PDB file of C-alpha atoms in Angstrom:
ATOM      1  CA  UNK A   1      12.115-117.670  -9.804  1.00 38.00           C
ATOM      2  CA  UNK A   2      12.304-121.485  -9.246  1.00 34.00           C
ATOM      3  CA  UNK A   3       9.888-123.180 -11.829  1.00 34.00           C
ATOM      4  CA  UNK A   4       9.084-126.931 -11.724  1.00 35.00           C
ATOM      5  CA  UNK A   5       9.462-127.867 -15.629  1.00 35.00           C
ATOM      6  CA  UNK A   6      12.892-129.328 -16.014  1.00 32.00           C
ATOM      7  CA  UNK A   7      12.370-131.402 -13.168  1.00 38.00           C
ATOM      8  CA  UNK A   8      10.493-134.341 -15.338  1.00 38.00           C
ATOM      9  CA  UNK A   9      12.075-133.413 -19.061  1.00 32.00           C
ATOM     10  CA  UNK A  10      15.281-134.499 -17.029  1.00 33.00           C
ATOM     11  CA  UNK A  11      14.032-137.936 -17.008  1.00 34.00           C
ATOM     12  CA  UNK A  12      15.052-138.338 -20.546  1.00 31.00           C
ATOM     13  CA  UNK A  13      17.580-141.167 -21.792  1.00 30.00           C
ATOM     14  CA  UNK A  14      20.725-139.444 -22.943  1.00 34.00           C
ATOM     15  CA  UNK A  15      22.819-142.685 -24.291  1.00 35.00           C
ATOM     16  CA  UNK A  16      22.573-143.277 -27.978  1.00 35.00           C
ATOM     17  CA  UNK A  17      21.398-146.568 -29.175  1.00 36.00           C
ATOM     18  CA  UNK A  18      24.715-147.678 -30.297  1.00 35.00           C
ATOM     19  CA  UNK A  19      26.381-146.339 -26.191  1.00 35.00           C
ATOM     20  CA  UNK A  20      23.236-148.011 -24.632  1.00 37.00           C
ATOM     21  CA  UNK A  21      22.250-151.371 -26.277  1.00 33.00           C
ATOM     22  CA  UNK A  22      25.582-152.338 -28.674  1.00 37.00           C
ATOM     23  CA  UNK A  23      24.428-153.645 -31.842  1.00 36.00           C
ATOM     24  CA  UNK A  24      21.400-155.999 -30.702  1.00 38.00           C
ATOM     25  CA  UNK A  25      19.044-155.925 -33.229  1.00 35.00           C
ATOM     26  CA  UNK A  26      16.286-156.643 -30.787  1.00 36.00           C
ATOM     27  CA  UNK A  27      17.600-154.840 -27.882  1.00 39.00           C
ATOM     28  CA  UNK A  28      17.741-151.449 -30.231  1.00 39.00           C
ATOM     29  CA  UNK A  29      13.819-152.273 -30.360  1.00 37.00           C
ATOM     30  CA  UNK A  30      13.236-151.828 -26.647  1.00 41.00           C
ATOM     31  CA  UNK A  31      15.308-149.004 -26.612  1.00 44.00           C
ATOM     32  CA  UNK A  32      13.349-147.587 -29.184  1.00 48.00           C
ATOM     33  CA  UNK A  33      10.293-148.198 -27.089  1.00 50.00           C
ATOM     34  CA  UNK A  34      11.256-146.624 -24.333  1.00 50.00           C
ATOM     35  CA  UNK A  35      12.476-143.576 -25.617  1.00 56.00           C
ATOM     36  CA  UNK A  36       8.412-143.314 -26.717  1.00 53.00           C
ATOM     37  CA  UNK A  37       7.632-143.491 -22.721  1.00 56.00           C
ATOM     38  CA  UNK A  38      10.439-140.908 -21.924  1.00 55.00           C
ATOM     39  CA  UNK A  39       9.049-138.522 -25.016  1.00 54.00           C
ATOM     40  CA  UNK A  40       5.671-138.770 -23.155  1.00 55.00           C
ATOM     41  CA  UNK A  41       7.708-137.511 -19.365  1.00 54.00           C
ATOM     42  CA  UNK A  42       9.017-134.829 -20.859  1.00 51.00           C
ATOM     43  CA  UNK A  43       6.124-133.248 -22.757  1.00 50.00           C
ATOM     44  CA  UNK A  44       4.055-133.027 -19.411  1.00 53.00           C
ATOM     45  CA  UNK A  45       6.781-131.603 -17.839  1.00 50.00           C
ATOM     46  CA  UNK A  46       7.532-128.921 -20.523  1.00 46.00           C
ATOM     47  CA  UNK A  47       3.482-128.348 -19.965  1.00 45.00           C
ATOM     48  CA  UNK A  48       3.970-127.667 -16.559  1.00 46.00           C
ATOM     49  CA  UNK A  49       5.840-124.307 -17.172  1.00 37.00           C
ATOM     50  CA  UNK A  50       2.846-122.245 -16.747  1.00 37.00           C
ATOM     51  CA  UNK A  51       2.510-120.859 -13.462  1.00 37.00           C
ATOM     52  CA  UNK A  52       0.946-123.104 -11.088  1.00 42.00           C
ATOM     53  CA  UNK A  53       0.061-123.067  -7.354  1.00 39.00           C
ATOM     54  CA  UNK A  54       1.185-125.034  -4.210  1.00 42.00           C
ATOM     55  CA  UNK A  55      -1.060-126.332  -1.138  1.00 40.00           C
ATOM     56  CA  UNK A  56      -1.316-123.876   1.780  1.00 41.00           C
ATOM     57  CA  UNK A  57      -1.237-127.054   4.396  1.00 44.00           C
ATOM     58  CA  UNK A  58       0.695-129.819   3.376  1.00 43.00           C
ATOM     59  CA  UNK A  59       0.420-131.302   7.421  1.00 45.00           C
ATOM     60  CA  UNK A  60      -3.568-132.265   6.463  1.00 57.00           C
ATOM     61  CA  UNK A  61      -4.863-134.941   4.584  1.00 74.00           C
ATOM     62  CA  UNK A  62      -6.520-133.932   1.506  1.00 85.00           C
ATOM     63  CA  UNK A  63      -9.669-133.894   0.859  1.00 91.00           C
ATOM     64  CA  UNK A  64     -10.321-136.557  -2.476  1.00 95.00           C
ATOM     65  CA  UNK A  65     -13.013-136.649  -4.555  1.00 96.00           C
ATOM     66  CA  UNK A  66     -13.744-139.115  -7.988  1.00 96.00           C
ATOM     67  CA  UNK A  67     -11.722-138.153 -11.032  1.00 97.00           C
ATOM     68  CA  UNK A  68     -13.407-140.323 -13.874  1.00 97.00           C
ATOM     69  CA  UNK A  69     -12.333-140.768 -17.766  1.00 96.00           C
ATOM     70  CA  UNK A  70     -15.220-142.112 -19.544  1.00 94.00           C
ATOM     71  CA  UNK A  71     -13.006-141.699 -22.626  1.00 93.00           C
ATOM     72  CA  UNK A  72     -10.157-144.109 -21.168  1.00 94.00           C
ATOM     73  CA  UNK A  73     -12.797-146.101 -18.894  1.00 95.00           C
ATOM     74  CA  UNK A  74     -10.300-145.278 -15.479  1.00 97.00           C
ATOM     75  CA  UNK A  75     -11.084-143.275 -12.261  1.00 97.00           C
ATOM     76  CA  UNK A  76      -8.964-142.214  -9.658  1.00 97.00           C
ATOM     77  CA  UNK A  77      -9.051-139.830  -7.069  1.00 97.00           C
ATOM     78  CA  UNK A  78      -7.982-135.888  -6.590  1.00 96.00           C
ATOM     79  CA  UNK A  79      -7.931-133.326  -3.732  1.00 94.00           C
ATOM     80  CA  UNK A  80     -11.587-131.634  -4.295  1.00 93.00           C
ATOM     81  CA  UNK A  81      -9.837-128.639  -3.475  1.00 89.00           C
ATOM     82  CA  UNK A  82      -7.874-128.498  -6.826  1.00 89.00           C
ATOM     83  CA  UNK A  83      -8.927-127.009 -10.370  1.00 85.00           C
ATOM     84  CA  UNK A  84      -8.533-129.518 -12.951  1.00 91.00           C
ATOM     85  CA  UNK A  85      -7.099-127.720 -16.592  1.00 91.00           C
ATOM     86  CA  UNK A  86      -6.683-129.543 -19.876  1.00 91.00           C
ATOM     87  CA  UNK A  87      -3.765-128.357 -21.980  1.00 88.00           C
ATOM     88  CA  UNK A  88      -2.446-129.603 -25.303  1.00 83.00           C
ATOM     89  CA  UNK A  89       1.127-131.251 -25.800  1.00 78.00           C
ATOM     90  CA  UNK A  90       3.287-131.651 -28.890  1.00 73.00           C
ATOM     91  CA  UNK A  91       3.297-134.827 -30.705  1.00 66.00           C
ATOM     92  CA  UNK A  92      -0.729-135.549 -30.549  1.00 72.00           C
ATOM     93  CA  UNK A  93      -0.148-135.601 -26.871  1.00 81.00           C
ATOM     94  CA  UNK A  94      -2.546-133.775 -23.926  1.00 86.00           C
ATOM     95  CA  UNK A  95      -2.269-133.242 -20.485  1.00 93.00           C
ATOM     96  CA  UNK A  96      -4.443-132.429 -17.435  1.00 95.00           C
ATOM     97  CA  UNK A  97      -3.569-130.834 -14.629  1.00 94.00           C
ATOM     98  CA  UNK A  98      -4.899-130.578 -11.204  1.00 94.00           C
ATOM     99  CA  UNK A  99      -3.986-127.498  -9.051  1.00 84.00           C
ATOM    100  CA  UNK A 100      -5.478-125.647  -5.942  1.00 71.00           C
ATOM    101  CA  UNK A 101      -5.700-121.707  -7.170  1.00 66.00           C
ATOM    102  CA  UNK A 102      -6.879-120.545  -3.907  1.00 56.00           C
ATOM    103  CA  UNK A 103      -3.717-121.063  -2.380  1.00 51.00           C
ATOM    104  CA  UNK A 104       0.023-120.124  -3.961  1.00 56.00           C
ATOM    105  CA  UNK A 105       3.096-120.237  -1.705  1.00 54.00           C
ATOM    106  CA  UNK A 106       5.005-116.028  -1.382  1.00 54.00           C
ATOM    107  CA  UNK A 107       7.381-116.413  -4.595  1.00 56.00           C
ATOM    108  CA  UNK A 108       4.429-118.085  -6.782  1.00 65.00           C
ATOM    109  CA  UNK A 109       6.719-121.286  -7.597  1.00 65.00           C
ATOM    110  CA  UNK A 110       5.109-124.684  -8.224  1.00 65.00           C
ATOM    111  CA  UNK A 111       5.699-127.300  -5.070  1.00 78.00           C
ATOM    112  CA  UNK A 112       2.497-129.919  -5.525  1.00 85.00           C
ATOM    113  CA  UNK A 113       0.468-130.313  -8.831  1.00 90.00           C
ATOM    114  CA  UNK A 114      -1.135-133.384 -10.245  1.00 93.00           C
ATOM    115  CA  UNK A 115      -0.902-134.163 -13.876  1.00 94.00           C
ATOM    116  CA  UNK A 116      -2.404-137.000 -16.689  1.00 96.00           C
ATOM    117  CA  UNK A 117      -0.126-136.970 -19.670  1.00 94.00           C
ATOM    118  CA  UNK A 118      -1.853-139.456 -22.788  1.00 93.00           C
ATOM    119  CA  UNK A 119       0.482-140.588 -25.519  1.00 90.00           C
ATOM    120  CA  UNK A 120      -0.963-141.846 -28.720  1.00 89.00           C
ATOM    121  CA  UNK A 121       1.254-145.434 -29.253  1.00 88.00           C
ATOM    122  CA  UNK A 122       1.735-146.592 -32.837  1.00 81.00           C
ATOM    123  CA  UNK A 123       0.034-150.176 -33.228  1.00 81.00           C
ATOM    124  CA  UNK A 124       2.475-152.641 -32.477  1.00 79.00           C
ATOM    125  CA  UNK A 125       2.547-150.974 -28.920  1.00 83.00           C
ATOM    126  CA  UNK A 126      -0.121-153.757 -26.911  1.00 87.00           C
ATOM    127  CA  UNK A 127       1.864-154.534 -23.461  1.00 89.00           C
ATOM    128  CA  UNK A 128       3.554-152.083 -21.656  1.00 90.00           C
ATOM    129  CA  UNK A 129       6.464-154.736 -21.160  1.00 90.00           C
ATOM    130  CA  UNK A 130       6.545-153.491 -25.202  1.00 88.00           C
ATOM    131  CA  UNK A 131       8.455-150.617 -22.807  1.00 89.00           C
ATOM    132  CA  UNK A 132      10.559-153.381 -20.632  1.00 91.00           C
ATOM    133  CA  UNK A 133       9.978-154.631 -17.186  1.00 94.00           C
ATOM    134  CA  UNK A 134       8.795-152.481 -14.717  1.00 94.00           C
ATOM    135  CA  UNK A 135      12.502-152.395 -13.163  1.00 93.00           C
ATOM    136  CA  UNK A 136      14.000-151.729 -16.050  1.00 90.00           C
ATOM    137  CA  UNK A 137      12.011-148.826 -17.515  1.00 90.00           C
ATOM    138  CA  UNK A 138      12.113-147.350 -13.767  1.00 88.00           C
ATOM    139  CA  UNK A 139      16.003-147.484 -13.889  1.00 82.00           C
ATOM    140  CA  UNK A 140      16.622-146.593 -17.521  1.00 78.00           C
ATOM    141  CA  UNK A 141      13.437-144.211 -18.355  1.00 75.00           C
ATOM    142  CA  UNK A 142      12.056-142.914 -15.164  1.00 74.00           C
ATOM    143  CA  UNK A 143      15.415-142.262 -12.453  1.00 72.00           C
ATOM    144  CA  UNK A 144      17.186-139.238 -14.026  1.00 61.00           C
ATOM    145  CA  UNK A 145      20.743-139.954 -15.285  1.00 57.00           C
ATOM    146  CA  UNK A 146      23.873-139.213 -13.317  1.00 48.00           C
ATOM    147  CA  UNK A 147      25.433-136.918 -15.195  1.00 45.00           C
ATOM    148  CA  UNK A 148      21.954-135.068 -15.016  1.00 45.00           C
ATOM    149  CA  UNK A 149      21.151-135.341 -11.592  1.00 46.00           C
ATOM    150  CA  UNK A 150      24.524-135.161  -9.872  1.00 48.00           C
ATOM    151  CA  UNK A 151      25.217-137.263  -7.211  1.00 53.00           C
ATOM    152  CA  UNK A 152      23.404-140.472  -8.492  1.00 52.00           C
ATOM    153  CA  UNK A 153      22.321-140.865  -4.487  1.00 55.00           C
ATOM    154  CA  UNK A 154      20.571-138.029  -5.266  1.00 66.00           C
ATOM    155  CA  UNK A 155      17.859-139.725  -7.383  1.00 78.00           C
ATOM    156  CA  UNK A 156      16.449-143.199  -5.783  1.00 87.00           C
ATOM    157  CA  UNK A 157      13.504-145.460  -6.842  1.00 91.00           C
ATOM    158  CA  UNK A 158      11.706-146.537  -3.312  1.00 93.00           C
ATOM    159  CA  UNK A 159       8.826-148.656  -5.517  1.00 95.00           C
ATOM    160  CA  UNK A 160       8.347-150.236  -8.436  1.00 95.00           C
ATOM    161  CA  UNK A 161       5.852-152.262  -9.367  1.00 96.00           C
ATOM    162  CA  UNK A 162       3.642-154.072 -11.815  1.00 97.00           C
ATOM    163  CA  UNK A 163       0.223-154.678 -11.090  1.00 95.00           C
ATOM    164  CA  UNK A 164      -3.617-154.363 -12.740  1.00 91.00           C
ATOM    165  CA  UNK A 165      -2.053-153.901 -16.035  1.00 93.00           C
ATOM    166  CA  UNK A 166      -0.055-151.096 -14.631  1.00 96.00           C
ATOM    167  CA  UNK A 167       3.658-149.868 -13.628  1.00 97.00           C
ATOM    168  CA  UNK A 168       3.223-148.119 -10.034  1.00 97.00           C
ATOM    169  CA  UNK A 169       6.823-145.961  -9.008  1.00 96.00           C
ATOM    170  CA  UNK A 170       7.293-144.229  -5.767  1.00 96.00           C
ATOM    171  CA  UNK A 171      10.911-142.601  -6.277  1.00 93.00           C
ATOM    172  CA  UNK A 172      12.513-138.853  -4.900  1.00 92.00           C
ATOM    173  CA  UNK A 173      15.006-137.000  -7.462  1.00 87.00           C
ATOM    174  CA  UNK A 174      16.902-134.066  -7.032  1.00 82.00           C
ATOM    175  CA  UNK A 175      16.097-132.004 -10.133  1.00 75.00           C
ATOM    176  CA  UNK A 176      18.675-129.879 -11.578  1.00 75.00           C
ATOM    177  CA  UNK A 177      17.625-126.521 -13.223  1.00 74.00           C
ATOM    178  CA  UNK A 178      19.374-123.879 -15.344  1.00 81.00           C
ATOM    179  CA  UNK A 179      19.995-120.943 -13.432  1.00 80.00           C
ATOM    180  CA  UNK A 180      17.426-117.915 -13.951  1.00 80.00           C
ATOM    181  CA  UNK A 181      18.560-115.613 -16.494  1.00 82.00           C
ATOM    182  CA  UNK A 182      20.095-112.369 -15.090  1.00 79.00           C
ATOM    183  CA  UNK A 183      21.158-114.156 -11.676  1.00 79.00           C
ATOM    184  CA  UNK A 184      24.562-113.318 -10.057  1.00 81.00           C
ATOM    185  CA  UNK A 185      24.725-117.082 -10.772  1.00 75.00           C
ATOM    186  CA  UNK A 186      24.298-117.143 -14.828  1.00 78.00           C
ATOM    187  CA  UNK A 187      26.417-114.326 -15.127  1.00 79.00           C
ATOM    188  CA  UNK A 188      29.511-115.763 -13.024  1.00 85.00           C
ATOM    189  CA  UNK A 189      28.758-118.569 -15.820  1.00 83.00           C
ATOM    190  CA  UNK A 190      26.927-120.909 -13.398  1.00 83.00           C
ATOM    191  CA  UNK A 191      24.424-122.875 -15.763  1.00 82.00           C
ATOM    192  CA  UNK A 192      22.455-124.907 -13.301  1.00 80.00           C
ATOM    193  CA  UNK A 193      21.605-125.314  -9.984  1.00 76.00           C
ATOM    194  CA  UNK A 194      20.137-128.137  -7.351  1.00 75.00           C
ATOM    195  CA  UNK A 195      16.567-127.961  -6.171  1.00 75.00           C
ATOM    196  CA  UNK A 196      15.177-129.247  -3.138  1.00 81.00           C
ATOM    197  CA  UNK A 197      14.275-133.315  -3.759  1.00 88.00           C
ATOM    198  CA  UNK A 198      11.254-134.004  -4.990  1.00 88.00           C
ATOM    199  CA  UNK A 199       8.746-137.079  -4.424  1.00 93.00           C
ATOM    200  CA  UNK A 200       6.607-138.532  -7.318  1.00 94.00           C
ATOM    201  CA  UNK A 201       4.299-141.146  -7.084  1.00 96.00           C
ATOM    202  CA  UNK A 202       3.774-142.195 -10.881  1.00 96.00           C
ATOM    203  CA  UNK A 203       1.449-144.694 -12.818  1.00 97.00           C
ATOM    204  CA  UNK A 204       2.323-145.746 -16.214  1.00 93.00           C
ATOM    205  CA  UNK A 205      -0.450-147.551 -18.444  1.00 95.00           C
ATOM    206  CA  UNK A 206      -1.417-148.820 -21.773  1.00 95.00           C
ATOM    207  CA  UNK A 207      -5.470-147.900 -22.437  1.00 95.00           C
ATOM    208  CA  UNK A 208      -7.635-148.461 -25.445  1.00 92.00           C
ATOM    209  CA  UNK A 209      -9.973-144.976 -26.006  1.00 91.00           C
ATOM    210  CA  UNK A 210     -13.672-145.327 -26.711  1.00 89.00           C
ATOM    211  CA  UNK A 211     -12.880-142.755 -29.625  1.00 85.00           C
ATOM    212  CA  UNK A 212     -13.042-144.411 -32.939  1.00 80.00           C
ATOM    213  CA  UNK A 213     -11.135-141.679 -34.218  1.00 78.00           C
ATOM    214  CA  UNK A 214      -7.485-142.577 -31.905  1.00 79.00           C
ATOM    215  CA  UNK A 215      -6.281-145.736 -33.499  1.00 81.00           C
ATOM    216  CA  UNK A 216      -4.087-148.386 -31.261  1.00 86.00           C
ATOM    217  CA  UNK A 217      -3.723-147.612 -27.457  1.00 93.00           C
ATOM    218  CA  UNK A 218      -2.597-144.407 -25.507  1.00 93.00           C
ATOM    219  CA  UNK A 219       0.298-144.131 -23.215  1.00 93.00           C
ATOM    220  CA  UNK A 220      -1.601-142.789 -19.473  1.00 95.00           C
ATOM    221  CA  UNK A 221       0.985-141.075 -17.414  1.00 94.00           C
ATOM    222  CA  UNK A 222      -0.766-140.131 -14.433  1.00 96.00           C
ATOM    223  CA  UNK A 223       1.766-138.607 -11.507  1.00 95.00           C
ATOM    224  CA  UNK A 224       1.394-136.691  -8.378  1.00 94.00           C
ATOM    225  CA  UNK A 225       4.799-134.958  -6.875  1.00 90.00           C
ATOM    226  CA  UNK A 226       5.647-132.534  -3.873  1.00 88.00           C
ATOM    227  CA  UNK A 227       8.628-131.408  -2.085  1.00 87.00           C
ATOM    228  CA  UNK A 228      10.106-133.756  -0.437  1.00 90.00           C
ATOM    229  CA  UNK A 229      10.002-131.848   2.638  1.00 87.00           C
ATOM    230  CA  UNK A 230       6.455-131.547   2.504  1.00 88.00           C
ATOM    231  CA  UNK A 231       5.669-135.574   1.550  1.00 92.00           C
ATOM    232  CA  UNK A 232       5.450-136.945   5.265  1.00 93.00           C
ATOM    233  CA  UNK A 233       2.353-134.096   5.459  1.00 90.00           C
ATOM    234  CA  UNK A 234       0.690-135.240   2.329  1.00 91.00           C
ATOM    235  CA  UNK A 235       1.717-139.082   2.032  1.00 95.00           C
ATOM    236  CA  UNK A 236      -1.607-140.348   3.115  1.00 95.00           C
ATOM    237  CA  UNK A 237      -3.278-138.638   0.347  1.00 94.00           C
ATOM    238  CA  UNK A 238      -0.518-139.448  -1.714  1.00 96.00           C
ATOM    239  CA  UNK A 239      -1.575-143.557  -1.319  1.00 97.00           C
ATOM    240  CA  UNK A 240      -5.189-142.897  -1.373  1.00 97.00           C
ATOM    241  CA  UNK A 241      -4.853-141.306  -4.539  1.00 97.00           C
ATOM    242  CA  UNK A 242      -2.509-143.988  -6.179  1.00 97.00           C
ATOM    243  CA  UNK A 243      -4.306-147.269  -4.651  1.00 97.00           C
ATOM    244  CA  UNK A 244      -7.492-145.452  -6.260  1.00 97.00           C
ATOM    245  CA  UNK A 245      -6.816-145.998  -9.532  1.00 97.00           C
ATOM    246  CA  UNK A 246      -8.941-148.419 -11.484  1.00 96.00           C
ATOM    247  CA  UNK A 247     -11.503-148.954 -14.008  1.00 95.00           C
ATOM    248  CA  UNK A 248     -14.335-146.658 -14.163  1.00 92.00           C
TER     249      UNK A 248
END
């Protein structure tokens, strides 16, 4: 059975310091930096490995209703439709999730979800262009590699941008899976295989927490993704959602 997990944790930069920024001193520091943002990626998407559940009718607009953090002081909003979950992440890290339970597609595997990933940052972290430009950490952190994704055509960043002390992405990858154990595939030795694209609309952002017990600021990943088969149905609640976002 197709599950949705690998498809962010192969966001992940694969070069070595030494293959990726020489021996800069300071570019070594970005680097560094970024591989914090791509840590945060993949933890949500090793969350999302629990079963979740796809929309019945992806040619409707959603319904959206207020999603408010009083902790981070943001609101956005999500399909009213959807269950919202909290789950814990490694590293200090948590996630929510938003998924519709009334409504799974025949083989149960995961084609539209809704996530918030938070990353504690250490204290030196007070910008996100700590991270790098918005092109550059959507090139070098967000697209997945080549050699992961295949044909690098296969992975293409339509968006990126940097407003309201925020990175906004719009990009489609073609995630690449390892085959389900016991498939004719895995035992003629295959190891992977190519899903169907997929569309995320991502917003990266650095937010102080009115807990006096999390020091510094917290990485907020907050992404919504489909097939992209199904994104022409669902990209008006895709942008509502997204151009949402703001302070609470």
């Amino acid at each position: 059975q197709t599950q949705l997990q690998p498809r962010l944790t192969k966001t992940s930069l694969n070069l070595s310091p030494a293959e990726e920024m020489g021996n800069n001193q300071e570019k070594t520091f970005v680097s560094s930096r970024r591989n914090v943002l791509t840590q945060s990626i993949a933890a949500a998407g090793a969350a999302a490995m629990f079963p979740l559940v796809s929309i019945a009718d992806d040619s409707s607009a959603l319904k959206l209703e207020p999603y408010v953090d009083s902790d981070y002081n943001f609101k956005f909003s999500v399909p009213s439709s959807f269950t919202t979950t909290q789950q814990k992440l490694s590293g200090r890290r948590k996630g929510v999730f938003f998924t519709d339970e009334n409504s799974k597609d025949g083989s149960g595997n995961i084609d539209t979800l809704g996530f918030i990933a938070y990353t504690p940052m250490r204290d030196d972290f007070t910008t996100l262009s700590s991270f790098g430009s918005v092109d550059e950490v959507g090139q070098s952190t967000i697209l997945p590699k080549s050699e992961l994704a295949g044909n690098p055509e296969d992975s293409k960043m339509l968006s990126a941008v940097s407003k309201n002390n925020a990175y906004f992405f719009d990009y489609v990858a073609k995630p690449i899976v390892p085959t389900d154990p016991g498939s004719s595939a895995a035992k003629s030795g295959q190891m992977t295989k190519e899903l169907e694209p997929v569309h995320f609309r991502t917003i990266f952002t650095l937010l102080p927490s009115k807990d006096a017990n999390v020091a510094g600021l917290t990485l907020v990943t907050i992404t919504f993704q489909t097939t992209e088969a199904k994104y022409s149905g669902l990209k008006s609640s895709f942008d509502e959602i997204i151009s949402s976002y703001g302070k609470a």
